[in-house]
GROMACS .gro file of C-alpha atoms in nm:
model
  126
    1UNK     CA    1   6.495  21.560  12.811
    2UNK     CA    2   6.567  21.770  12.513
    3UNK     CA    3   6.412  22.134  12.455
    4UNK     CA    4   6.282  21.974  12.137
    5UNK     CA    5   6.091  21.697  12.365
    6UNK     CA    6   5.997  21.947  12.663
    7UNK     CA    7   5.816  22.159  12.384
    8UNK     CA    8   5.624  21.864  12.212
    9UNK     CA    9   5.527  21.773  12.621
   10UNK     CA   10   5.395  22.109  12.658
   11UNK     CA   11   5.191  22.079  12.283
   12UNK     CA   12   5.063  21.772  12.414
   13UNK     CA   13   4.987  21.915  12.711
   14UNK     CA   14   4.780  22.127  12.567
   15UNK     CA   15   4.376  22.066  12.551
   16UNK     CA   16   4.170  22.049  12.252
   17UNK     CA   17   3.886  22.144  12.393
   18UNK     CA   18   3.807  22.433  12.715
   19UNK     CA   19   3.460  22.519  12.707
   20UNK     CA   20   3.249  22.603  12.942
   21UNK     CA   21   3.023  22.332  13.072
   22UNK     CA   22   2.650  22.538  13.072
   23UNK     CA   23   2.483  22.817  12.837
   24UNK     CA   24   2.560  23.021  12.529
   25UNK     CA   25   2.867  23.135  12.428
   26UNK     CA   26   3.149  23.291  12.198
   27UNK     CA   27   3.435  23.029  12.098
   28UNK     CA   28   3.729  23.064  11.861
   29UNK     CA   29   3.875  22.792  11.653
   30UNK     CA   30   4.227  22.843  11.712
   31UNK     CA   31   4.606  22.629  11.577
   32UNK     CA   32   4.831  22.613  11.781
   33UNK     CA   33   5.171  22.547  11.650
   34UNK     CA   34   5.525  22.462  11.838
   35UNK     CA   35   5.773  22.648  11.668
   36UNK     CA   36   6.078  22.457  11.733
   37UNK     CA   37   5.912  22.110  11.680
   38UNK     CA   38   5.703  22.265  11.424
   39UNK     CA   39   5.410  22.014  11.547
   40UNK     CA   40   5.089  22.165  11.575
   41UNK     CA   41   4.722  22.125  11.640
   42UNK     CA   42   4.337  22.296  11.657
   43UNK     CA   43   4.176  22.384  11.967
   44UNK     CA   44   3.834  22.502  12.066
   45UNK     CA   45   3.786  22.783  12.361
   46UNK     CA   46   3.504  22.934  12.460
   47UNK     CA   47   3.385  23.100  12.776
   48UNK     CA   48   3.044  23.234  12.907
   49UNK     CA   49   3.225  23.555  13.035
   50UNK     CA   50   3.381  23.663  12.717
   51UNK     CA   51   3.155  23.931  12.542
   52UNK     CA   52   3.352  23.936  12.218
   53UNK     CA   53   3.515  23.669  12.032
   54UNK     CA   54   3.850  23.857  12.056
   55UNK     CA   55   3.801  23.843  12.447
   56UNK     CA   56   3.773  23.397  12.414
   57UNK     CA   57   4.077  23.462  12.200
   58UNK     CA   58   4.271  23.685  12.448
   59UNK     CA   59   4.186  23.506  12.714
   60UNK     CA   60   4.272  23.124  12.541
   61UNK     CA   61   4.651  23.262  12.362
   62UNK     CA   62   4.798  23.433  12.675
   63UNK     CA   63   4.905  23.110  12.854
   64UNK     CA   64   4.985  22.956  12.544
   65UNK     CA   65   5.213  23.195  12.419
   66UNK     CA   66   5.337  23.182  12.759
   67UNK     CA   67   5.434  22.828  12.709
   68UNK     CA   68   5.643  22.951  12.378
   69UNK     CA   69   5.343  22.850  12.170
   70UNK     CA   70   5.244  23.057  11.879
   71UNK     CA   71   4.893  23.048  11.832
   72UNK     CA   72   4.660  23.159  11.573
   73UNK     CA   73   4.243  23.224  11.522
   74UNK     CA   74   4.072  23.042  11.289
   75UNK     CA   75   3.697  23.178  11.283
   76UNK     CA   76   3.478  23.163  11.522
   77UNK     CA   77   3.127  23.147  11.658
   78UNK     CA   78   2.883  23.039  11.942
   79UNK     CA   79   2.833  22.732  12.145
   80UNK     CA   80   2.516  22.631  12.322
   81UNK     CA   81   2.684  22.391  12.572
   82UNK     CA   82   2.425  22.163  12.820
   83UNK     CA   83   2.678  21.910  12.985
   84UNK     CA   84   2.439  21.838  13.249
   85UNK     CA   85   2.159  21.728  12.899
   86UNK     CA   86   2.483  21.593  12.716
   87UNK     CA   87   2.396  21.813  12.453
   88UNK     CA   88   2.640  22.112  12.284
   89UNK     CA   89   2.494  22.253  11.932
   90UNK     CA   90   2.775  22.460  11.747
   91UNK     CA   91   2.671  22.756  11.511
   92UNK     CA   92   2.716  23.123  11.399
   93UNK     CA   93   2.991  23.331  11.277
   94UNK     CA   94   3.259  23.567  11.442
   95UNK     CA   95   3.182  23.948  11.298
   96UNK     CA   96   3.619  23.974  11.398
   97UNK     CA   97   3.730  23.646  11.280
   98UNK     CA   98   3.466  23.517  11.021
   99UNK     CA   99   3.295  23.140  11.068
  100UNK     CA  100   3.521  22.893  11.207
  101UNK     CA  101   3.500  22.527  11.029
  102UNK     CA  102   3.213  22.411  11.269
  103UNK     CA  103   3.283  22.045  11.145
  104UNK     CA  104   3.665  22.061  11.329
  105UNK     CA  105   3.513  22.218  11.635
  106UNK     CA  106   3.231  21.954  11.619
  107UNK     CA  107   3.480  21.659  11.614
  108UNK     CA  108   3.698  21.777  11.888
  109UNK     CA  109   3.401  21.831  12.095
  110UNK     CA  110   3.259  21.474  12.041
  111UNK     CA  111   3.647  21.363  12.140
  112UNK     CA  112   3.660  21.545  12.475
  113UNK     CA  113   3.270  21.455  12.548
  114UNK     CA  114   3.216  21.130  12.473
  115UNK     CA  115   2.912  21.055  12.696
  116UNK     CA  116   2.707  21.341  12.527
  117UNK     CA  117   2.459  21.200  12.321
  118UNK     CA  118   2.374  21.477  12.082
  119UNK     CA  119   2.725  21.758  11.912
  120UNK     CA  120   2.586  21.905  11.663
  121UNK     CA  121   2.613  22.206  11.431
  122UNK     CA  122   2.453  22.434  11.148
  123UNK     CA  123   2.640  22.727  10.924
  124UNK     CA  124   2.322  22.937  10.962
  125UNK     CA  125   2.255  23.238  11.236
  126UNK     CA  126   2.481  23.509  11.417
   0.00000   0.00000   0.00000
């Protein structure tokens, strides 16, 4: 295998969406690009133990970048995630990053959770 086809592995390897399963949370929108392949893609992270959207972002790039992935934020702002209701309403803004594109986040979500029956989202509130 090539380095070129090792790298694309590891960006398809990589998960669109890691959020936490219950509660409200921070996430970050974040591309995430392979710099030799120059493929790339959006991701969604979020975590209930993250108090600041820089924290989710921190936390989500190390192992990336790890992987020789460079990775970049694209907005941000909270998730109210109920796996065990199938249910995950997307809203807000990040004060650091500014409001992520919901709609993206929204789509990737429905992707990785197909069995929820309402992904949802709304521009308005903190």
């Amino acid at each position: 295998m090539t380095e070129t086809e090792l790298k694309s592995t590891t960006l398809g390897s990589v998960a669109d969406v890691d959020i936490d399963d219950e509660g409200v949370f921070k996430y970050v929108l974040m591309h995430v690009t392979d710099p030799i392949s120059g493929e790339s893609k959006t991701v969604v992270r979020g975590f209930n133990h993250c108090e600041f959207h820089d924290d989710v972002f921190c936390k989500a790039s190390k192992p990336l970048e790890a992987l020789g992935l460079k990775v970049e934020e694209r907005g941000g702002g909270r998730i109210e995630h109920h796996r065990s209701k199938g249910t995950c309403f997307v809203y807000g803004y990040s004060m650091a990053f500014g409001r992520a594109k919901h709609g993206i986040a929204v789509q990737l979500i429905q992707q990785a959770y197909p069995e929820h029956t309402s992904v949802s989202f709304s521009n308005e509130g903190y």
